[in-house]
Amino acid sequence: MNDYFSTFVAGFEKTVEKRLPIDLFDVKIAGVMEGLVVYETSLHAQRVGGLRYLNNSFFLLRTYEHSSLEEAALFMLKDNILKTQIINKIKRVGKSFRIIFSNENKIVSFDNKTTEIEKMLINAVRVDKANPDTELWFIKRREGAVYLGLRITRPGSSDKHLQKGQLRHQIAHLLCLLSEPSKDDIVLDPFAGYGAIVLEMVLCFPYKKVMAGEKDKQVFRLLQEKLKSKKNVVVGRWDATNLSSLTNGSVSKIVTDPPWGIYSNKEDVGEVFYQRVLEEFSRIMIRGGLAVILTGQKSALEKVLNNIDKFILLEKCDVLVSGKKAGVYKLKKL
Ligand SMILES: C[S@@+](CC[C@H](N)C(=O)[O-])C[C@H]1O[C@@H](n2cnc3c(N)ncnc32)[C@H](O)[C@@H]1O
């Protein structure tokens, strides 16, 4: 068995805890904290690193309970067994590394400790601060412990190619998971934007048909282009508050991320908007269908939900998306 820890979008703790045993059959979860899961499995690191709902995954090398980052670095520097372990693990992942210190999700610098640790390892493995194969992370958590891990997911930001407002595939994957995908699903994302959710659905999950729509002409064209070769995928240009091209009871799952009202001041995304959107969702969905909605407008959606008797709220999680507070709502059509 190998020890690992992985980070994920904070707020999805229950989803990750439920899903991990399905993907890693022998997993033993040691703890789930906000945005972090610690576990062991005999499965290969490549398999762990390939789980698309996890942000970053690491070999867990040590846990230093109730320690500061500096204390953890000192413990590490004195530990010769650990030194050999780290060198062997770096060689499993690649040839070069760099050291990162993180304090409650913020990268901090400890130049003197970084230099000492680099010196300790330099004879066996190469330091590359710009483009390393892996990273040695000291992660100090709010709960008190420092986790020392070697990164198995490749360094380098996956956000580089994202368009404004486009979701990272990790959160799109978690939203799809919440919708309990099945091979008979007729899935709809009526606010598809650049298509992160539909692309993830098509790439990773079973479905019968996927429909994606978008109001903005330019964004719609890009979406159409991206989805043109995908099987059983239909793209529409529409206003999602009036989905007259879709018949009553024709959709089993909706997974969507409506506008947040931050990129365009023309967007009115308050209660009137959500009232219309939920009325339309209710009309086009089958009984028992599931809608998973990610929104930055929690109070508007919640007010409408309180006054509408067509859905029940199955699950709600508060999440942080690109540093912004948002909510994920899983609704069942009655
Ligand atoms: C938050 S973005 C979705 C981003 C998408 N999840 C992605 O990853 O690319 C919301 C999208 O809804 C579109 N939109 C805004 N109002 C709309 C409406 N009434 N009907 C359909 N689309 C709308 C916006 O143009 C924007 O592309």
mmCIF file of C-alpha atoms and ligand atoms in Angstrom:
data_model
loop_
_atom_site.group_PDB
_atom_site.id
_atom_site.type_symbol
_atom_site.label_atom_id
_atom_site.label_comp_id
_atom_site.label_asym_id
_atom_site.label_seq_id
_atom_site.Cartn_x
_atom_site.Cartn_y
_atom_site.Cartn_z
ATOM 1 C CA MET A 1 0.000 0.000 0.000
ATOM 2 C CA ASN A 2 1.136 3.567 -0.710
ATOM 3 C CA ASP A 3 0.059 6.615 1.257
ATOM 4 C CA TYR A 4 -1.322 9.538 -0.723
ATOM 5 C CA PHE A 5 -3.108 12.824 -0.257
ATOM 6 C CA SER A 6 -5.000 14.803 -2.845
ATOM 7 C CA THR A 7 -6.487 18.262 -3.020
ATOM 8 C CA PHE A 8 -9.879 19.029 -4.575
ATOM 9 C CA VAL A 9 -12.356 21.917 -4.783
ATOM 10 C CA ALA A 10 -13.314 22.692 -1.177
ATOM 11 C CA GLY A 11 -16.966 21.890 -0.516
ATOM 12 C CA PHE A 12 -17.022 18.589 -2.410
ATOM 13 C CA GLU A 13 -15.840 16.508 0.564
ATOM 14 C CA LYS A 14 -18.855 14.146 0.526
ATOM 15 C CA THR A 15 -18.677 13.633 -3.238
ATOM 16 C CA VAL A 16 -14.964 12.777 -3.140
ATOM 17 C CA GLU A 17 -15.364 10.487 -0.123
ATOM 18 C CA LYS A 18 -18.138 8.581 -1.920
ATOM 19 C CA ARG A 19 -16.339 8.370 -5.245
ATOM 20 C CA LEU A 20 -12.791 7.421 -4.235
ATOM 21 C CA PRO A 21 -13.667 3.803 -3.229
ATOM 22 C CA ILE A 22 -15.315 3.338 -6.643
ATOM 23 C CA ASP A 23 -12.185 4.456 -8.517
ATOM 24 C CA LEU A 24 -9.592 2.909 -6.173
ATOM 25 C CA PHE A 25 -11.167 -0.382 -5.076
ATOM 26 C CA ASP A 26 -8.907 -1.040 -2.058
ATOM 27 C CA VAL A 27 -8.675 2.550 -0.829
ATOM 28 C CA LYS A 28 -8.602 3.193 2.908
ATOM 29 C CA ILE A 29 -9.491 6.794 3.615
ATOM 30 C CA ALA A 30 -7.628 8.086 6.673
ATOM 31 C CA GLY A 31 -9.250 11.518 6.723
ATOM 32 C CA VAL A 32 -11.228 14.020 4.711
ATOM 33 C CA MET A 33 -10.703 17.696 5.428
ATOM 34 C CA GLU A 34 -11.812 20.824 3.624
ATOM 35 C CA GLY A 35 -10.460 20.310 0.097
ATOM 36 C CA LEU A 36 -8.030 17.529 1.116
ATOM 37 C CA VAL A 37 -8.251 13.747 1.400
ATOM 38 C CA VAL A 38 -5.614 11.457 2.934
ATOM 39 C CA TYR A 39 -5.726 7.777 1.972
ATOM 40 C CA GLU A 40 -3.842 4.614 1.113
ATOM 41 C CA THR A 41 -4.186 2.292 -1.846
ATOM 42 C CA SER A 42 -2.117 -0.347 -3.590
ATOM 43 C CA LEU A 43 -3.027 1.079 -6.994
ATOM 44 C CA HIS A 44 -0.361 2.702 -9.116
ATOM 45 C CA ALA A 45 0.404 6.415 -8.745
ATOM 46 C CA GLN A 46 -0.504 6.938 -12.399
ATOM 47 C CA ARG A 47 -4.010 5.740 -11.666
ATOM 48 C CA VAL A 48 -4.318 8.098 -8.700
ATOM 49 C CA GLY A 49 -2.896 11.014 -10.697
ATOM 50 C CA GLY A 50 -5.412 10.382 -13.481
ATOM 51 C CA LEU A 51 -8.525 10.978 -11.351
ATOM 52 C CA ARG A 52 -10.007 14.039 -13.009
ATOM 53 C CA TYR A 53 -11.915 15.402 -10.013
ATOM 54 C CA LEU A 54 -8.774 15.766 -7.892
ATOM 55 C CA ASN A 55 -6.723 18.954 -8.308
ATOM 56 C CA ASN A 56 -3.328 17.609 -7.263
ATOM 57 C CA SER A 57 -2.207 14.321 -5.811
ATOM 58 C CA PHE A 58 0.897 13.566 -3.780
ATOM 59 C CA PHE A 59 2.746 10.632 -2.264
ATOM 60 C CA LEU A 60 2.372 11.246 1.455
ATOM 61 C CA LEU A 61 5.891 11.132 2.915
ATOM 62 C CA ARG A 62 5.291 12.365 6.461
ATOM 63 C CA THR A 63 2.631 14.029 8.578
ATOM 64 C CA TYR A 64 3.931 16.415 11.228
ATOM 65 C CA GLU A 65 1.103 16.964 13.701
ATOM 66 C CA HIS A 66 0.878 20.374 15.419
ATOM 67 C CA SER A 67 3.961 21.709 13.660
ATOM 68 C CA SER A 68 4.928 24.885 11.895
ATOM 69 C CA LEU A 69 6.384 24.747 8.388
ATOM 70 C CA GLU A 70 9.805 25.587 9.791
ATOM 71 C CA GLU A 71 9.645 22.788 12.383
ATOM 72 C CA ALA A 72 8.540 20.322 9.714
ATOM 73 C CA ALA A 73 11.490 21.329 7.505
ATOM 74 C CA LEU A 74 13.868 20.863 10.457
ATOM 75 C CA PHE A 75 12.459 17.396 11.244
ATOM 76 C CA MET A 76 12.856 16.475 7.609
ATOM 77 C CA LEU A 77 16.448 17.693 7.416
ATOM 78 C CA LYS A 78 17.427 15.442 10.334
ATOM 79 C CA ASP A 79 15.723 12.339 8.935
ATOM 80 C CA ASN A 80 18.103 10.227 6.844
ATOM 81 C CA ILE A 81 15.596 7.441 6.175
ATOM 82 C CA LEU A 82 13.204 10.045 4.802
ATOM 83 C CA LYS A 83 15.973 11.523 2.645
ATOM 84 C CA THR A 84 16.483 8.161 0.903
ATOM 85 C CA GLN A 85 12.713 7.726 0.522
ATOM 86 C CA ILE A 86 12.371 11.161 -1.084
ATOM 87 C CA ILE A 87 15.213 10.532 -3.531
ATOM 88 C CA ASN A 88 13.721 7.186 -4.571
ATOM 89 C CA LYS A 89 10.277 8.689 -4.976
ATOM 90 C CA ILE A 90 11.576 11.657 -7.034
ATOM 91 C CA LYS A 91 13.326 9.157 -9.305
ATOM 92 C CA ARG A 92 10.028 7.291 -9.743
ATOM 93 C CA VAL A 93 8.312 10.446 -10.941
ATOM 94 C CA GLY A 94 11.164 12.035 -12.958
ATOM 95 C CA LYS A 95 14.585 13.581 -12.635
ATOM 96 C CA SER A 96 14.145 17.103 -11.326
ATOM 97 C CA PHE A 97 12.215 18.757 -8.493
ATOM 98 C CA ARG A 98 11.583 22.006 -6.668
ATOM 99 C CA ILE A 99 10.397 22.735 -3.147
ATOM 100 C CA ILE A 100 7.138 24.493 -2.297
ATOM 101 C CA PHE A 101 5.908 25.669 1.100
ATOM 102 C CA SER A 102 2.195 26.338 1.468
ATOM 103 C CA ASN A 103 0.529 27.879 4.488
ATOM 104 C CA GLU A 104 -3.270 27.528 4.570
ATOM 105 C CA ASN A 105 -3.443 27.462 0.756
ATOM 106 C CA LYS A 106 -0.992 30.333 0.210
ATOM 107 C CA ILE A 107 2.459 29.746 -1.239
ATOM 108 C CA VAL A 108 5.101 31.154 1.117
ATOM 109 C CA SER A 109 8.872 31.351 0.796
ATOM 110 C CA PHE A 110 11.426 29.907 3.222
ATOM 111 C CA ASP A 111 14.608 30.588 1.309
ATOM 112 C CA ASN A 112 17.052 29.311 3.911
ATOM 113 C CA LYS A 113 15.197 26.027 4.484
ATOM 114 C CA THR A 114 14.683 25.564 0.747
ATOM 115 C CA THR A 115 18.439 25.897 0.150
ATOM 116 C CA GLU A 116 19.278 23.451 2.967
ATOM 117 C CA ILE A 117 16.864 20.823 1.642
ATOM 118 C CA GLU A 118 18.099 21.290 -1.923
ATOM 119 C CA LYS A 119 21.683 20.783 -0.708
ATOM 120 C CA MET A 120 20.630 17.616 1.094
ATOM 121 C CA LEU A 121 19.186 16.089 -2.110
ATOM 122 C CA ILE A 122 21.279 17.663 -4.851
ATOM 123 C CA ASN A 123 23.814 14.853 -5.231
ATOM 124 C CA ALA A 124 21.093 12.416 -6.171
ATOM 125 C CA VAL A 125 18.466 14.513 -7.985
ATOM 126 C CA ARG A 126 18.440 17.820 -9.886
ATOM 127 C CA VAL A 127 16.775 21.051 -8.769
ATOM 128 C CA ASP A 128 14.786 22.806 -11.494
ATOM 129 C CA LYS A 129 12.909 25.836 -10.265
ATOM 130 C CA ALA A 130 11.321 26.695 -13.614
ATOM 131 C CA ASN A 131 10.118 23.442 -15.099
ATOM 132 C CA PRO A 132 10.544 20.525 -12.695
ATOM 133 C CA ASP A 133 9.245 16.989 -13.150
ATOM 134 C CA THR A 134 7.857 17.036 -9.624
ATOM 135 C CA GLU A 135 7.585 19.115 -6.468
ATOM 136 C CA LEU A 136 8.207 18.458 -2.805
ATOM 137 C CA TRP A 137 5.396 20.201 -0.922
ATOM 138 C CA PHE A 138 5.204 21.173 2.737
ATOM 139 C CA ILE A 139 1.513 21.885 3.262
ATOM 140 C CA LYS A 140 0.490 23.523 6.520
ATOM 141 C CA ARG A 141 -3.228 23.095 7.165
ATOM 142 C CA ARG A 142 -5.567 25.186 9.276
ATOM 143 C CA GLU A 143 -6.283 22.015 11.310
ATOM 144 C CA GLY A 144 -2.655 22.124 12.568
ATOM 145 C CA ALA A 145 -0.687 19.434 10.752
ATOM 146 C CA VAL A 146 1.968 19.800 8.069
ATOM 147 C CA TYR A 147 1.791 17.245 5.236
ATOM 148 C CA LEU A 148 4.994 16.510 3.381
ATOM 149 C CA GLY A 149 4.225 15.184 -0.080
ATOM 150 C CA LEU A 150 5.803 14.562 -3.442
ATOM 151 C CA ARG A 151 3.564 15.684 -6.268
ATOM 152 C CA ILE A 152 2.516 12.995 -8.729
ATOM 153 C CA THR A 153 0.296 15.198 -10.902
ATOM 154 C CA ARG A 154 2.420 17.185 -13.312
ATOM 155 C CA PRO A 155 3.348 20.730 -12.221
ATOM 156 C CA GLY A 156 2.240 23.587 -14.461
ATOM 157 C CA SER A 157 -1.086 25.346 -14.445
ATOM 158 C CA SER A 158 -3.970 23.702 -16.253
ATOM 159 C CA ASP A 159 -5.752 27.092 -16.122
ATOM 160 C CA LYS A 160 -3.583 28.609 -18.863
ATOM 161 C CA HIS A 161 -5.885 27.690 -21.724
ATOM 162 C CA LEU A 162 -9.137 28.552 -19.984
ATOM 163 C CA GLN A 163 -11.414 31.258 -21.367
ATOM 164 C CA LYS A 164 -12.962 33.868 -19.103
ATOM 165 C CA GLY A 165 -15.506 32.115 -16.883
ATOM 166 C CA GLN A 166 -14.699 28.639 -18.190
ATOM 167 C CA LEU A 167 -14.692 25.984 -15.472
ATOM 168 C CA ARG A 168 -11.678 23.804 -14.792
ATOM 169 C CA HIS A 169 -12.320 20.188 -15.685
ATOM 170 C CA GLN A 170 -12.001 19.135 -12.015
ATOM 171 C CA ILE A 171 -15.104 21.035 -10.933
ATOM 172 C CA ALA A 172 -16.968 20.151 -14.135
ATOM 173 C CA HIS A 173 -16.244 16.496 -13.326
ATOM 174 C CA LEU A 174 -17.526 16.852 -9.757
ATOM 175 C CA LEU A 175 -20.739 18.491 -11.027
ATOM 176 C CA CYS A 176 -21.241 15.646 -13.507
ATOM 177 C CA LEU A 177 -20.644 13.071 -10.754
ATOM 178 C CA LEU A 178 -23.324 14.713 -8.607
ATOM 179 C CA SER A 179 -25.827 14.206 -11.429
ATOM 180 C CA GLU A 180 -25.448 10.395 -11.106
ATOM 181 C CA PRO A 181 -24.745 9.818 -14.830
ATOM 182 C CA SER A 182 -26.341 6.827 -16.519
ATOM 183 C CA LYS A 183 -26.417 5.447 -20.075
ATOM 184 C CA ASP A 184 -30.057 6.448 -20.618
ATOM 185 C CA ASP A 185 -29.556 10.086 -19.696
ATOM 186 C CA ILE A 186 -30.679 12.952 -21.875
ATOM 187 C CA VAL A 187 -28.394 15.617 -20.444
ATOM 188 C CA LEU A 188 -28.684 19.361 -20.875
ATOM 189 C CA ASP A 189 -26.405 22.287 -20.109
ATOM 190 C CA PRO A 190 -28.468 25.314 -21.186
ATOM 191 C CA PHE A 191 -25.742 27.825 -20.147
ATOM 192 C CA ALA A 192 -22.896 25.878 -21.688
ATOM 193 C CA GLY A 193 -20.406 28.729 -22.288
ATOM 194 C CA TYR A 194 -17.154 27.216 -23.531
ATOM 195 C CA GLY A 195 -18.462 23.749 -22.802
ATOM 196 C CA ALA A 196 -16.449 22.526 -19.810
ATOM 197 C CA ILE A 197 -19.399 20.578 -18.374
ATOM 198 C CA VAL A 198 -20.615 18.991 -21.608
ATOM 199 C CA LEU A 199 -17.091 18.102 -22.690
ATOM 200 C CA GLU A 200 -16.450 16.403 -19.360
ATOM 201 C CA MET A 201 -19.761 14.549 -19.592
ATOM 202 C CA VAL A 202 -18.998 13.344 -23.107
ATOM 203 C CA LEU A 203 -15.403 12.406 -22.291
ATOM 204 C CA CYS A 204 -15.923 10.580 -19.001
ATOM 205 C CA PHE A 205 -19.524 9.510 -18.431
ATOM 206 C CA PRO A 206 -22.264 7.412 -19.996
ATOM 207 C CA TYR A 207 -25.197 9.215 -21.702
ATOM 208 C CA LYS A 208 -27.721 8.771 -24.484
ATOM 209 C CA LYS A 209 -27.763 12.353 -25.714
ATOM 210 C CA VAL A 210 -26.181 15.590 -24.584
ATOM 211 C CA MET A 211 -27.606 19.018 -25.413
ATOM 212 C CA ALA A 212 -25.684 22.234 -24.944
ATOM 213 C CA GLY A 213 -26.923 25.782 -25.435
ATOM 214 C CA GLU A 214 -25.589 29.301 -25.254
ATOM 215 C CA LYS A 215 -26.978 32.789 -25.822
ATOM 216 C CA ASP A 216 -23.863 34.724 -26.846
ATOM 217 C CA LYS A 217 -23.181 34.476 -30.589
ATOM 218 C CA GLN A 218 -19.385 34.305 -30.412
ATOM 219 C CA VAL A 219 -19.292 31.909 -27.483
ATOM 220 C CA PHE A 220 -21.914 29.762 -29.231
ATOM 221 C CA ARG A 221 -19.713 29.503 -32.356
ATOM 222 C CA LEU A 222 -16.737 28.362 -30.307
ATOM 223 C CA LEU A 223 -18.929 25.871 -28.492
ATOM 224 C CA GLN A 224 -20.271 24.518 -31.761
ATOM 225 C CA GLU A 225 -16.735 24.109 -33.090
ATOM 226 C CA LYS A 226 -15.587 22.268 -29.971
ATOM 227 C CA LEU A 227 -18.508 19.858 -29.987
ATOM 228 C CA LYS A 228 -18.916 19.265 -33.718
ATOM 229 C CA SER A 229 -17.236 15.847 -33.820
ATOM 230 C CA LYS A 230 -18.816 14.532 -30.628
ATOM 231 C CA LYS A 231 -21.302 11.718 -30.892
ATOM 232 C CA ASN A 232 -24.948 12.287 -29.905
ATOM 233 C CA VAL A 233 -24.332 15.887 -28.957
ATOM 234 C CA VAL A 234 -26.662 18.683 -30.083
ATOM 235 C CA VAL A 235 -25.818 22.379 -29.787
ATOM 236 C CA GLY A 236 -28.396 25.186 -29.757
ATOM 237 C CA ARG A 237 -28.296 28.961 -29.637
ATOM 238 C CA TRP A 238 -30.988 30.108 -27.242
ATOM 239 C CA ASP A 239 -32.043 32.125 -24.259
ATOM 240 C CA ALA A 240 -32.264 29.548 -21.477
ATOM 241 C CA THR A 241 -35.121 31.407 -19.797
ATOM 242 C CA ASN A 242 -37.247 30.321 -22.766
ATOM 243 C CA LEU A 243 -36.325 26.864 -24.046
ATOM 244 C CA SER A 244 -39.245 26.578 -26.467
ATOM 245 C CA SER A 245 -37.251 24.282 -28.773
ATOM 246 C CA LEU A 246 -37.328 21.599 -26.057
ATOM 247 C CA THR A 247 -40.522 19.654 -25.397
ATOM 248 C CA ASN A 248 -42.065 18.969 -22.000
ATOM 249 C CA GLY A 249 -40.483 16.108 -20.047
ATOM 250 C CA SER A 250 -37.676 15.550 -22.547
ATOM 251 C CA VAL A 251 -34.616 15.936 -20.304
ATOM 252 C CA SER A 252 -33.477 13.653 -17.476
ATOM 253 C CA LYS A 253 -30.414 15.541 -16.200
ATOM 254 C CA ILE A 254 -29.401 19.174 -16.162
ATOM 255 C CA VAL A 255 -25.872 20.090 -15.144
ATOM 256 C CA THR A 256 -25.173 23.767 -15.472
ATOM 257 C CA ASP A 257 -23.349 26.899 -14.420
ATOM 258 C CA PRO A 258 -25.599 29.920 -15.124
ATOM 259 C CA PRO A 259 -24.045 33.419 -15.470
ATOM 260 C CA TRP A 260 -22.703 34.882 -12.238
ATOM 261 C CA GLY A 261 -23.293 38.498 -13.207
ATOM 262 C CA ILE A 262 -19.621 39.403 -12.943
ATOM 263 C CA TYR A 263 -18.442 39.572 -16.559
ATOM 264 C CA SER A 264 -21.252 41.605 -18.047
ATOM 265 C CA ASN A 265 -23.364 44.234 -16.295
ATOM 266 C CA LYS A 266 -26.088 43.488 -18.845
ATOM 267 C CA GLU A 267 -26.678 40.189 -17.069
ATOM 268 C CA ASP A 268 -29.558 40.316 -14.603
ATOM 269 C CA VAL A 269 -29.192 37.157 -12.603
ATOM 270 C CA GLY A 270 -31.419 37.815 -9.614
ATOM 271 C CA GLU A 271 -34.651 36.212 -8.454
ATOM 272 C CA VAL A 272 -36.656 36.988 -11.609
ATOM 273 C CA PHE A 273 -33.998 35.228 -13.703
ATOM 274 C CA TYR A 274 -33.928 32.146 -11.445
ATOM 275 C CA GLN A 275 -37.726 32.020 -11.287
ATOM 276 C CA ARG A 276 -37.855 31.814 -15.098
ATOM 277 C CA VAL A 277 -34.971 29.363 -15.296
ATOM 278 C CA LEU A 278 -36.469 26.956 -12.748
ATOM 279 C CA GLU A 279 -39.920 27.167 -14.364
ATOM 280 C CA GLU A 280 -38.332 26.150 -17.676
ATOM 281 C CA PHE A 281 -36.267 23.405 -16.057
ATOM 282 C CA SER A 282 -39.374 22.048 -14.402
ATOM 283 C CA ARG A 283 -41.285 22.018 -17.692
ATOM 284 C CA ILE A 284 -38.628 20.196 -19.737
ATOM 285 C CA MET A 285 -37.511 17.704 -17.077
ATOM 286 C CA ILE A 286 -38.919 14.256 -16.440
ATOM 287 C CA ARG A 287 -40.218 13.386 -12.979
ATOM 288 C CA GLY A 288 -37.328 12.205 -10.806
ATOM 289 C CA GLY A 289 -34.838 14.001 -13.068
ATOM 290 C CA LEU A 290 -31.853 15.649 -11.410
ATOM 291 C CA ALA A 291 -30.576 19.195 -11.843
ATOM 292 C CA VAL A 292 -27.124 20.186 -10.585
ATOM 293 C CA ILE A 293 -26.648 23.944 -10.541
ATOM 294 C CA LEU A 294 -23.461 25.819 -9.715
ATOM 295 C CA THR A 295 -24.212 29.430 -8.907
ATOM 296 C CA GLY A 296 -22.559 32.527 -7.544
ATOM 297 C CA GLN A 297 -26.062 33.893 -6.832
ATOM 298 C CA LYS A 298 -26.930 31.674 -3.888
ATOM 299 C CA SER A 299 -29.479 33.880 -2.184
ATOM 300 C CA ALA A 300 -31.453 34.516 -5.408
ATOM 301 C CA LEU A 301 -31.624 30.801 -6.176
ATOM 302 C CA GLU A 302 -32.476 29.878 -2.587
ATOM 303 C CA LYS A 303 -35.315 32.411 -2.392
ATOM 304 C CA VAL A 304 -36.853 31.005 -5.564
ATOM 305 C CA LEU A 305 -36.363 27.427 -4.390
ATOM 306 C CA ASN A 306 -38.206 28.209 -1.151
ATOM 307 C CA ASN A 307 -41.252 29.314 -3.137
ATOM 308 C CA ILE A 308 -41.344 26.668 -5.800
ATOM 309 C CA ASP A 309 -42.852 23.248 -5.139
ATOM 310 C CA LYS A 310 -41.589 21.541 -8.288
ATOM 311 C CA PHE A 311 -38.193 20.514 -6.925
ATOM 312 C CA ILE A 312 -36.751 19.153 -3.720
ATOM 313 C CA LEU A 313 -33.256 20.061 -2.649
ATOM 314 C CA LEU A 314 -31.259 16.834 -2.234
ATOM 315 C CA GLU A 315 -27.842 18.287 -1.513
ATOM 316 C CA LYS A 316 -26.153 21.652 -1.200
ATOM 317 C CA CYS A 317 -22.464 22.435 -0.917
ATOM 318 C CA ASP A 318 -20.726 25.746 -0.436
ATOM 319 C CA VAL A 319 -17.722 25.888 -2.701
ATOM 320 C CA LEU A 320 -14.948 28.259 -3.702
ATOM 321 C CA VAL A 321 -14.459 28.705 -7.444
ATOM 322 C CA SER A 322 -11.427 30.787 -8.432
ATOM 323 C CA GLY A 323 -11.542 32.316 -4.962
ATOM 324 C CA LYS A 324 -15.236 33.266 -5.286
ATOM 325 C CA LYS A 325 -17.922 31.944 -2.980
ATOM 326 C CA ALA A 326 -20.513 29.867 -4.776
ATOM 327 C CA GLY A 327 -23.008 27.087 -4.126
ATOM 328 C CA VAL A 328 -23.802 23.785 -5.755
ATOM 329 C CA TYR A 329 -27.437 22.678 -5.571
ATOM 330 C CA LYS A 330 -28.640 19.202 -6.434
ATOM 331 C CA LEU A 331 -32.381 19.239 -7.120
ATOM 332 C CA LYS A 332 -34.844 16.493 -7.893
ATOM 333 C CA LYS A 333 -37.843 17.204 -10.100
ATOM 334 C CA LEU A 334 -41.078 16.169 -8.406
HETATM 335 C C1 LIG B 1 -20.830 30.986 -16.134
HETATM 336 S S1 LIG B 1 -20.840 30.864 -17.844
HETATM 337 C C2 LIG B 1 -20.734 29.155 -18.165
HETATM 338 C C3 LIG B 1 -19.334 28.733 -18.315
HETATM 339 C C4 LIG B 1 -19.222 27.272 -18.646
HETATM 340 N N1 LIG B 1 -19.601 26.445 -17.523
HETATM 341 C C5 LIG B 1 -17.807 26.954 -19.087
HETATM 342 O O1 LIG B 1 -17.080 26.270 -18.348
HETATM 343 O O2 LIG B 1 -17.392 27.416 -20.130
HETATM 344 C C6 LIG B 1 -22.493 31.221 -18.239
HETATM 345 C C7 LIG B 1 -22.771 31.262 -19.733
HETATM 346 O O3 LIG B 1 -24.164 31.483 -19.922
HETATM 347 C C8 LIG B 1 -24.349 32.366 -21.037
HETATM 348 N N2 LIG B 1 -25.657 33.002 -20.844
HETATM 349 C C9 LIG B 1 -25.957 34.114 -20.136
HETATM 350 N N3 LIG B 1 -27.303 34.311 -20.144
HETATM 351 C C10 LIG B 1 -27.837 33.296 -20.865
HETATM 352 C C11 LIG B 1 -29.157 32.954 -21.218
HETATM 353 N N4 LIG B 1 -30.201 33.676 -20.807
HETATM 354 N N5 LIG B 1 -29.339 31.840 -21.950
HETATM 355 C C12 LIG B 1 -28.288 31.068 -22.351
HETATM 356 N N6 LIG B 1 -27.017 31.370 -22.066
HETATM 357 C C13 LIG B 1 -26.788 32.455 -21.323
HETATM 358 C C14 LIG B 1 -23.175 33.313 -20.956
HETATM 359 O O4 LIG B 1 -22.904 33.858 -22.232
HETATM 360 C C15 LIG B 1 -22.045 32.376 -20.458
HETATM 361 O O5 LIG B 1 -21.336 31.845 -21.529
#
